[in-house]
């Protein structure tokens, strides 16, 4: 079974431009989450989508947005790029939205699987 | 929000040595995962372990949910084990898929 795929793998943009990153989840997974990794802030949650709806959002400005399509593929967009947006952007997929939680200590938990990331450099 | 602390931040070993990485979290969790980040940046799943003990080859992990910590054991380390190890949790309060990551442990295994 193919893993999570992300395109492009590398991207160089200049300040003020916008960028769109793409993520295809593991076949059968409907939830896609996005994370940003920087040396200063570590790994931070951006947002999660399933069933084409944003379910959860991290503490990022409105310049960061996303969407999900009916085939569960997701895109994230960053507008008016700033130098500080240079980062590794990772997406993850899980069975949330596909498999119902049946309770227990691990209830509500869904293992997440990450893609290889898109490394964005803003000049 | 939930806090995740990993220790030690850096660890240098000789090949063949054993090691224990620790992850403390500040609240009850629904999900706890250990990852190894490879040199290209991809997070490789090691364990999905919100509670209990699991083993996979030379690696094993234990989570004591009631005491809010998890341990990752690496035995007979190899140079290929080098990299950053992350612990990440989903708090029961937020549930869903929002993983909160620790700062990681940078492991270097020398030949």
PDB file of C-alpha atoms in Angstrom:
ATOM      1  CA  UNK A   1       0.000   0.000   0.000  1.00  0.00           C
ATOM      2  CA  UNK A   2       1.471   3.347  -0.999  1.00  0.00           C
ATOM      3  CA  UNK A   3       2.287   5.775   1.785  1.00  0.00           C
ATOM      4  CA  UNK A   4       1.427   9.431   2.127  1.00  0.00           C
ATOM      5  CA  UNK A   5       2.750  11.446  -0.789  1.00  0.00           C
ATOM      6  CA  UNK A   6       3.547  15.138  -0.907  1.00  0.00           C
ATOM      7  CA  UNK A   7       4.367  17.394  -3.817  1.00  0.00           C
ATOM      8  CA  UNK A   8       6.498  19.222  -4.521  1.00  0.00           C
ATOM      9  CA  UNK A   9       9.371  18.002  -2.360  1.00  0.00           C
ATOM     10  CA  UNK A  10      11.311  21.264  -2.588  1.00  0.00           C
ATOM     11  CA  UNK A  11      10.203  24.786  -3.318  1.00  0.00           C
ATOM     12  CA  UNK A  12      11.903  28.164  -3.425  1.00  0.00           C
ATOM     13  CA  UNK A  13       9.786  31.307  -3.343  1.00  0.00           C
ATOM     14  CA  UNK A  14      10.312  34.998  -2.669  1.00  0.00           C
ATOM     15  CA  UNK A  15       8.674  37.143  -0.054  1.00  0.00           C
ATOM     16  CA  UNK A  16       5.171  38.227  -0.926  1.00  0.00           C
ATOM     17  CA  UNK A  17       4.466  35.299  -3.220  1.00  0.00           C
ATOM     18  CA  UNK A  18       1.990  32.557  -2.450  1.00  0.00           C
ATOM     19  CA  UNK A  19       2.480  28.809  -2.495  1.00  0.00           C
ATOM     20  CA  UNK A  20       0.302  25.707  -2.691  1.00  0.00           C
ATOM     21  CA  UNK A  21       1.407  22.340  -1.341  1.00  0.00           C
ATOM     22  CA  UNK A  22      -0.322  19.045  -2.021  1.00  0.00           C
ATOM     23  CA  UNK A  23      -0.810  15.908   0.040  1.00  0.00           C
ATOM     24  CA  UNK A  24      -2.334  12.567  -0.935  1.00  0.00           C
ATOM     25  CA  UNK A  25      -3.215  10.317   2.016  1.00  0.00           C
ATOM     26  CA  UNK A  26      -2.821   6.578   2.301  1.00  0.00           C
ATOM     27  CA  UNK A  27      -5.555   4.826   0.353  1.00  0.00           C
ATOM     28  CA  UNK A  28      -8.609   4.467   2.573  1.00  0.00           C
ATOM     29  CA  UNK A  29      -7.596   7.255   4.952  1.00  0.00           C
ATOM     30  CA  UNK A  30      -9.871  10.251   5.039  1.00  0.00           C
ATOM     31  CA  UNK A  31      -8.186  12.504   7.583  1.00  0.00           C
ATOM     32  CA  UNK A  32      -5.293  14.725   6.558  1.00  0.00           C
ATOM     33  CA  UNK A  33      -3.389  16.915   9.014  1.00  0.00           C
ATOM     34  CA  UNK A  34      -0.671  19.449   8.278  1.00  0.00           C
ATOM     35  CA  UNK A  35       2.332  20.363  10.407  1.00  0.00           C
ATOM     36  CA  UNK A  36       5.108  22.913  10.161  1.00  0.00           C
ATOM     37  CA  UNK A  37       8.624  22.148  11.363  1.00  0.00           C
ATOM     38  CA  UNK A  38      11.160  24.908  11.989  1.00  0.00           C
ATOM     39  CA  UNK A  39      14.390  24.872  14.003  1.00  0.00           C
ATOM     40  CA  UNK A  40      13.038  27.497  16.385  1.00  0.00           C
ATOM     41  CA  UNK A  41       9.472  26.299  16.955  1.00  0.00           C
ATOM     42  CA  UNK A  42       9.767  22.581  16.383  1.00  0.00           C
ATOM     43  CA  UNK A  43       6.815  20.652  14.992  1.00  0.00           C
ATOM     44  CA  UNK A  44       3.543  22.543  15.156  1.00  0.00           C
ATOM     45  CA  UNK A  45       0.032  21.552  14.115  1.00  0.00           C
ATOM     46  CA  UNK A  46      -1.535  23.656  11.369  1.00  0.00           C
ATOM     47  CA  UNK A  47      -4.934  22.079  10.674  1.00  0.00           C
ATOM     48  CA  UNK A  48      -6.820  18.862  10.056  1.00  0.00           C
ATOM     49  CA  UNK A  49      -9.384  17.986   7.424  1.00  0.00           C
ATOM     50  CA  UNK A  50     -11.701  15.099   6.856  1.00  0.00           C
ATOM     51  CA  UNK A  51     -14.855  14.814   4.809  1.00  0.00           C
ATOM     52  CA  UNK A  52     -13.752  18.027   3.082  1.00  0.00           C
ATOM     53  CA  UNK A  53     -14.212  20.027   6.298  1.00  0.00           C
ATOM     54  CA  UNK A  54     -11.632  21.635   8.540  1.00  0.00           C
ATOM     55  CA  UNK A  55     -11.948  19.877  11.915  1.00  0.00           C
ATOM     56  CA  UNK A  56      -9.222  21.469  13.954  1.00  0.00           C
ATOM     57  CA  UNK A  57      -6.919  24.443  13.568  1.00  0.00           C
ATOM     58  CA  UNK A  58      -3.642  25.386  15.154  1.00  0.00           C
ATOM     59  CA  UNK A  59      -2.411  28.821  16.125  1.00  0.00           C
ATOM     60  CA  UNK A  60      -1.328  30.179  12.749  1.00  0.00           C
ATOM     61  CA  UNK A  61      -2.313  33.390  10.965  1.00  0.00           C
ATOM     62  CA  UNK A  62      -5.018  33.461   8.325  1.00  0.00           C
ATOM     63  CA  UNK A  63      -2.359  33.454   5.594  1.00  0.00           C
ATOM     64  CA  UNK A  64      -2.257  29.715   6.126  1.00  0.00           C
ATOM     65  CA  UNK A  65      -5.267  27.940   4.689  1.00  0.00           C
ATOM     66  CA  UNK A  66      -6.180  24.549   3.390  1.00  0.00           C
ATOM     67  CA  UNK A  67      -8.793  22.489   1.712  1.00  0.00           C
ATOM     68  CA  UNK A  68      -9.655  18.884   1.055  1.00  0.00           C
ATOM     69  CA  UNK A  69     -11.155  17.326  -2.013  1.00  0.00           C
ATOM     70  CA  UNK A  70     -13.696  14.530  -2.330  1.00  0.00           C
ATOM     71  CA  UNK A  71     -10.906  11.995  -2.956  1.00  0.00           C
ATOM     72  CA  UNK A  72      -9.342  13.031   0.414  1.00  0.00           C
ATOM     73  CA  UNK A  73      -6.361  14.742  -1.223  1.00  0.00           C
ATOM     74  CA  UNK A  74      -5.544  17.978   0.550  1.00  0.00           C
ATOM     75  CA  UNK A  75      -3.811  21.201  -0.335  1.00  0.00           C
ATOM     76  CA  UNK A  76      -2.475  23.905   1.902  1.00  0.00           C
ATOM     77  CA  UNK A  77      -1.863  27.448   0.757  1.00  0.00           C
ATOM     78  CA  UNK A  78       0.317  30.135   2.230  1.00  0.00           C
ATOM     79  CA  UNK A  79      -0.256  33.629   0.917  1.00  0.00           C
ATOM     80  CA  UNK A  80       2.012  36.677   1.168  1.00  0.00           C
ATOM     81  CA  UNK A  81       5.031  34.581   2.110  1.00  0.00           C
ATOM     82  CA  UNK A  82       7.370  35.802   4.840  1.00  0.00           C
ATOM     83  CA  UNK A  83      10.942  34.750   5.527  1.00  0.00           C
ATOM     84  CA  UNK A  84       9.737  32.993   8.666  1.00  0.00           C
ATOM     85  CA  UNK A  85       7.550  30.673   6.609  1.00  0.00           C
ATOM     86  CA  UNK A  86      10.670  28.808   5.507  1.00  0.00           C
ATOM     87  CA  UNK A  87      10.120  25.376   6.950  1.00  0.00           C
ATOM     88  CA  UNK A  88       9.507  21.705   6.354  1.00  0.00           C
ATOM     89  CA  UNK A  89       5.785  21.154   5.854  1.00  0.00           C
ATOM     90  CA  UNK A  90       4.596  17.676   6.720  1.00  0.00           C
ATOM     91  CA  UNK A  91       1.236  16.109   6.206  1.00  0.00           C
ATOM     92  CA  UNK A  92      -0.147  13.070   7.929  1.00  0.00           C
ATOM     93  CA  UNK A  93      -3.117  10.820   7.300  1.00  0.00           C
ATOM     94  CA  UNK A  94      -5.159   8.620   9.577  1.00  0.00           C
ATOM     95  CA  UNK A  95      -8.327   6.584   9.692  1.00  0.00           C
ATOM     96  CA  UNK A  96     -10.210   9.294  11.592  1.00  0.00           C
ATOM     97  CA  UNK A  97     -13.500   9.845   9.844  1.00  0.00           C
ATOM     98  CA  UNK A  98     -13.391   6.302   8.494  1.00  0.00           C
ATOM     99  CA  UNK A  99     -13.247   4.087  11.570  1.00  0.00           C
ATOM    100  CA  UNK A 100     -15.501   4.760  14.540  1.00  0.00           C
ATOM    101  CA  UNK A 101     -14.022   4.967  17.975  1.00  0.00           C
ATOM    102  CA  UNK A 102     -15.167   2.047  20.066  1.00  0.00           C
ATOM    103  CA  UNK A 103     -13.947   3.349  23.387  1.00  0.00           C
ATOM    104  CA  UNK A 104     -11.384   2.160  25.886  1.00  0.00           C
ATOM    105  CA  UNK A 105      -8.169   3.671  27.161  1.00  0.00           C
ATOM    106  CA  UNK A 106      -7.012   4.387  23.645  1.00  0.00           C
ATOM    107  CA  UNK A 107     -10.431   5.570  22.550  1.00  0.00           C
ATOM    108  CA  UNK A 108     -10.551   8.410  20.124  1.00  0.00           C
ATOM    109  CA  UNK A 109      -7.009   7.688  19.050  1.00  0.00           C
ATOM    110  CA  UNK A 110      -5.903   7.294  15.480  1.00  0.00           C
ATOM    111  CA  UNK A 111      -2.376   6.409  14.465  1.00  0.00           C
ATOM    112  CA  UNK A 112      -1.001   8.978  12.078  1.00  0.00           C
ATOM    113  CA  UNK A 113       1.342   8.338   9.173  1.00  0.00           C
ATOM    114  CA  UNK A 114       3.496  11.079   7.711  1.00  0.00           C
ATOM    115  CA  UNK A 115       4.590  11.917   4.220  1.00  0.00           C
ATOM    116  CA  UNK A 116       8.148  12.883   3.204  1.00  0.00           C
ATOM    117  CA  UNK A 117       7.442  16.604   3.520  1.00  0.00           C
ATOM    118  CA  UNK A 118       7.835  19.688   1.364  1.00  0.00           C
ATOM    119  CA  UNK A 119      10.823  21.866   2.152  1.00  0.00           C
ATOM    120  CA  UNK A 120       9.920  25.497   1.480  1.00  0.00           C
ATOM    121  CA  UNK A 121      12.548  28.191   1.305  1.00  0.00           C
ATOM    122  CA  UNK A 122      11.450  31.830   1.205  1.00  0.00           C
ATOM    123  CA  UNK A 123      14.054  34.306  -0.050  1.00  0.00           C
TER     124      UNK A 123
ATOM    125  CA  UNK B   1      -2.541  22.999  26.245  1.00  0.00           C
ATOM    126  CA  UNK B   2      -0.732  19.767  26.885  1.00  0.00           C
ATOM    127  CA  UNK B   3       3.031  19.923  27.382  1.00  0.00           C
ATOM    128  CA  UNK B   4       5.449  17.243  26.162  1.00  0.00           C
ATOM    129  CA  UNK B   5       9.008  17.032  27.460  1.00  0.00           C
ATOM    130  CA  UNK B   6      11.631  14.686  26.120  1.00  0.00           C
ATOM    131  CA  UNK B   7      14.921  13.767  27.699  1.00  0.00           C
ATOM    132  CA  UNK B   8      17.773  13.755  27.170  1.00  0.00           C
ATOM    133  CA  UNK B   9      17.935  16.367  24.397  1.00  0.00           C
ATOM    134  CA  UNK B  10      21.156  14.836  23.068  1.00  0.00           C
ATOM    135  CA  UNK B  11      22.608  11.369  23.384  1.00  0.00           C
ATOM    136  CA  UNK B  12      25.880  10.025  22.015  1.00  0.00           C
ATOM    137  CA  UNK B  13      26.504   6.276  22.063  1.00  0.00           C
ATOM    138  CA  UNK B  14      28.974   3.762  20.806  1.00  0.00           C
ATOM    139  CA  UNK B  15      27.621   1.119  18.487  1.00  0.00           C
ATOM    140  CA  UNK B  16      26.250  -1.791  20.470  1.00  0.00           C
ATOM    141  CA  UNK B  17      25.207   0.244  23.498  1.00  0.00           C
ATOM    142  CA  UNK B  18      21.689   0.402  24.887  1.00  0.00           C
ATOM    143  CA  UNK B  19      19.715   3.559  25.570  1.00  0.00           C
ATOM    144  CA  UNK B  20      16.468   4.809  27.080  1.00  0.00           C
ATOM    145  CA  UNK B  21      14.630   7.891  25.861  1.00  0.00           C
ATOM    146  CA  UNK B  22      11.937   9.430  28.027  1.00  0.00           C
ATOM    147  CA  UNK B  23       8.772  11.376  27.250  1.00  0.00           C
ATOM    148  CA  UNK B  24       6.757  13.127  29.954  1.00  0.00           C
ATOM    149  CA  UNK B  25       3.370  14.650  29.239  1.00  0.00           C
ATOM    150  CA  UNK B  26       1.275  16.961  31.344  1.00  0.00           C
ATOM    151  CA  UNK B  27      -2.254  15.641  30.792  1.00  0.00           C
ATOM    152  CA  UNK B  28      -4.217  12.528  29.927  1.00  0.00           C
ATOM    153  CA  UNK B  29      -3.742  11.343  26.364  1.00  0.00           C
ATOM    154  CA  UNK B  30      -5.684   9.407  23.756  1.00  0.00           C
ATOM    155  CA  UNK B  31      -2.750   8.831  21.482  1.00  0.00           C
ATOM    156  CA  UNK B  32       0.995   8.587  21.933  1.00  0.00           C
ATOM    157  CA  UNK B  33       3.367   7.901  19.093  1.00  0.00           C
ATOM    158  CA  UNK B  34       7.138   7.602  18.805  1.00  0.00           C
ATOM    159  CA  UNK B  35       8.791   8.660  15.558  1.00  0.00           C
ATOM    160  CA  UNK B  36      12.279   8.605  14.109  1.00  0.00           C
ATOM    161  CA  UNK B  37      13.009  11.469  11.760  1.00  0.00           C
ATOM    162  CA  UNK B  38      15.306  10.383   8.965  1.00  0.00           C
ATOM    163  CA  UNK B  39      17.984  12.648   7.451  1.00  0.00           C
ATOM    164  CA  UNK B  40      15.556  13.711   4.708  1.00  0.00           C
ATOM    165  CA  UNK B  41      12.988  14.876   7.230  1.00  0.00           C
ATOM    166  CA  UNK B  42      10.391  12.150   7.026  1.00  0.00           C
ATOM    167  CA  UNK B  43       8.861  10.966  10.280  1.00  0.00           C
ATOM    168  CA  UNK B  44       8.993   7.196  10.480  1.00  0.00           C
ATOM    169  CA  UNK B  45       6.463   5.519  12.757  1.00  0.00           C
ATOM    170  CA  UNK B  46       8.080   3.476  15.504  1.00  0.00           C
ATOM    171  CA  UNK B  47       5.250   2.858  17.929  1.00  0.00           C
ATOM    172  CA  UNK B  48       1.644   3.763  18.473  1.00  0.00           C
ATOM    173  CA  UNK B  49       1.424   3.234  22.225  1.00  0.00           C
ATOM    174  CA  UNK B  50      -1.091   5.212  24.305  1.00  0.00           C
ATOM    175  CA  UNK B  51      -0.619   2.590  27.033  1.00  0.00           C
ATOM    176  CA  UNK B  52       1.184  -0.669  27.697  1.00  0.00           C
ATOM    177  CA  UNK B  53       4.334  -2.167  26.233  1.00  0.00           C
ATOM    178  CA  UNK B  54       5.291  -3.056  22.680  1.00  0.00           C
ATOM    179  CA  UNK B  55       8.403  -4.475  21.079  1.00  0.00           C
ATOM    180  CA  UNK B  56       9.671  -4.381  17.529  1.00  0.00           C
ATOM    181  CA  UNK B  57      13.061  -5.955  17.033  1.00  0.00           C
ATOM    182  CA  UNK B  58      15.709  -4.023  18.921  1.00  0.00           C
ATOM    183  CA  UNK B  59      13.213  -1.334  19.887  1.00  0.00           C
ATOM    184  CA  UNK B  60      10.609  -1.439  22.585  1.00  0.00           C
ATOM    185  CA  UNK B  61       8.368   1.121  24.235  1.00  0.00           C
ATOM    186  CA  UNK B  62       6.373   1.413  27.405  1.00  0.00           C
ATOM    187  CA  UNK B  63       3.726   3.969  28.263  1.00  0.00           C
ATOM    188  CA  UNK B  64       2.451   4.376  31.812  1.00  0.00           C
ATOM    189  CA  UNK B  65      -0.577   6.533  31.134  1.00  0.00           C
ATOM    190  CA  UNK B  66      -1.529   6.958  34.800  1.00  0.00           C
ATOM    191  CA  UNK B  67       1.911   8.431  35.545  1.00  0.00           C
ATOM    192  CA  UNK B  68       2.060  10.368  32.281  1.00  0.00           C
ATOM    193  CA  UNK B  69       5.282   9.113  30.785  1.00  0.00           C
ATOM    194  CA  UNK B  70       6.566   6.893  28.033  1.00  0.00           C
ATOM    195  CA  UNK B  71       9.947   5.267  27.489  1.00  0.00           C
ATOM    196  CA  UNK B  72      11.614   4.176  24.268  1.00  0.00           C
ATOM    197  CA  UNK B  73      14.347   1.553  24.600  1.00  0.00           C
ATOM    198  CA  UNK B  74      16.952   0.986  21.923  1.00  0.00           C
ATOM    199  CA  UNK B  75      19.143  -2.058  22.395  1.00  0.00           C
ATOM    200  CA  UNK B  76      22.367  -2.940  20.596  1.00  0.00           C
ATOM    201  CA  UNK B  77      22.344   0.416  18.835  1.00  0.00           C
ATOM    202  CA  UNK B  78      23.587   0.733  15.252  1.00  0.00           C
ATOM    203  CA  UNK B  79      24.846   3.743  13.336  1.00  0.00           C
ATOM    204  CA  UNK B  80      21.626   3.690  11.329  1.00  0.00           C
ATOM    205  CA  UNK B  81      19.714   4.446  14.541  1.00  0.00           C
ATOM    206  CA  UNK B  82      21.177   7.966  14.493  1.00  0.00           C
ATOM    207  CA  UNK B  83      18.715  10.784  14.063  1.00  0.00           C
ATOM    208  CA  UNK B  84      16.037  12.614  16.000  1.00  0.00           C
ATOM    209  CA  UNK B  85      13.440  10.727  17.985  1.00  0.00           C
ATOM    210  CA  UNK B  86      10.124  12.428  18.676  1.00  0.00           C
ATOM    211  CA  UNK B  87       7.357  11.627  21.062  1.00  0.00           C
ATOM    212  CA  UNK B  88       3.943  13.065  20.149  1.00  0.00           C
ATOM    213  CA  UNK B  89       0.601  12.940  21.922  1.00  0.00           C
ATOM    214  CA  UNK B  90      -3.050  13.779  21.397  1.00  0.00           C
ATOM    215  CA  UNK B  91      -4.587  15.009  24.622  1.00  0.00           C
ATOM    216  CA  UNK B  92      -7.942  13.611  25.748  1.00  0.00           C
ATOM    217  CA  UNK B  93      -9.160  17.175  26.003  1.00  0.00           C
ATOM    218  CA  UNK B  94      -8.648  17.982  22.338  1.00  0.00           C
ATOM    219  CA  UNK B  95      -8.873  14.431  20.958  1.00  0.00           C
ATOM    220  CA  UNK B  96      -8.994  14.212  17.178  1.00  0.00           C
ATOM    221  CA  UNK B  97      -5.712  14.211  15.318  1.00  0.00           C
ATOM    222  CA  UNK B  98      -3.874  17.182  16.780  1.00  0.00           C
ATOM    223  CA  UNK B  99      -0.478  15.796  17.734  1.00  0.00           C
ATOM    224  CA  UNK B 100       1.635  17.810  20.153  1.00  0.00           C
ATOM    225  CA  UNK B 101       5.308  17.017  19.750  1.00  0.00           C
ATOM    226  CA  UNK B 102       8.170  17.089  22.181  1.00  0.00           C
ATOM    227  CA  UNK B 103      11.415  18.810  21.222  1.00  0.00           C
ATOM    228  CA  UNK B 104      13.025  15.514  20.338  1.00  0.00           C
ATOM    229  CA  UNK B 105      16.137  13.588  21.336  1.00  0.00           C
ATOM    230  CA  UNK B 106      19.075  13.837  18.951  1.00  0.00           C
ATOM    231  CA  UNK B 107      20.758  10.426  18.977  1.00  0.00           C
ATOM    232  CA  UNK B 108      24.223   9.921  17.536  1.00  0.00           C
ATOM    233  CA  UNK B 109      25.607   6.390  17.332  1.00  0.00           C
ATOM    234  CA  UNK B 110      29.318   6.241  16.606  1.00  0.00           C
ATOM    235  CA  UNK B 111      30.987   3.201  14.997  1.00  0.00           C
TER     236      UNK B 111
END
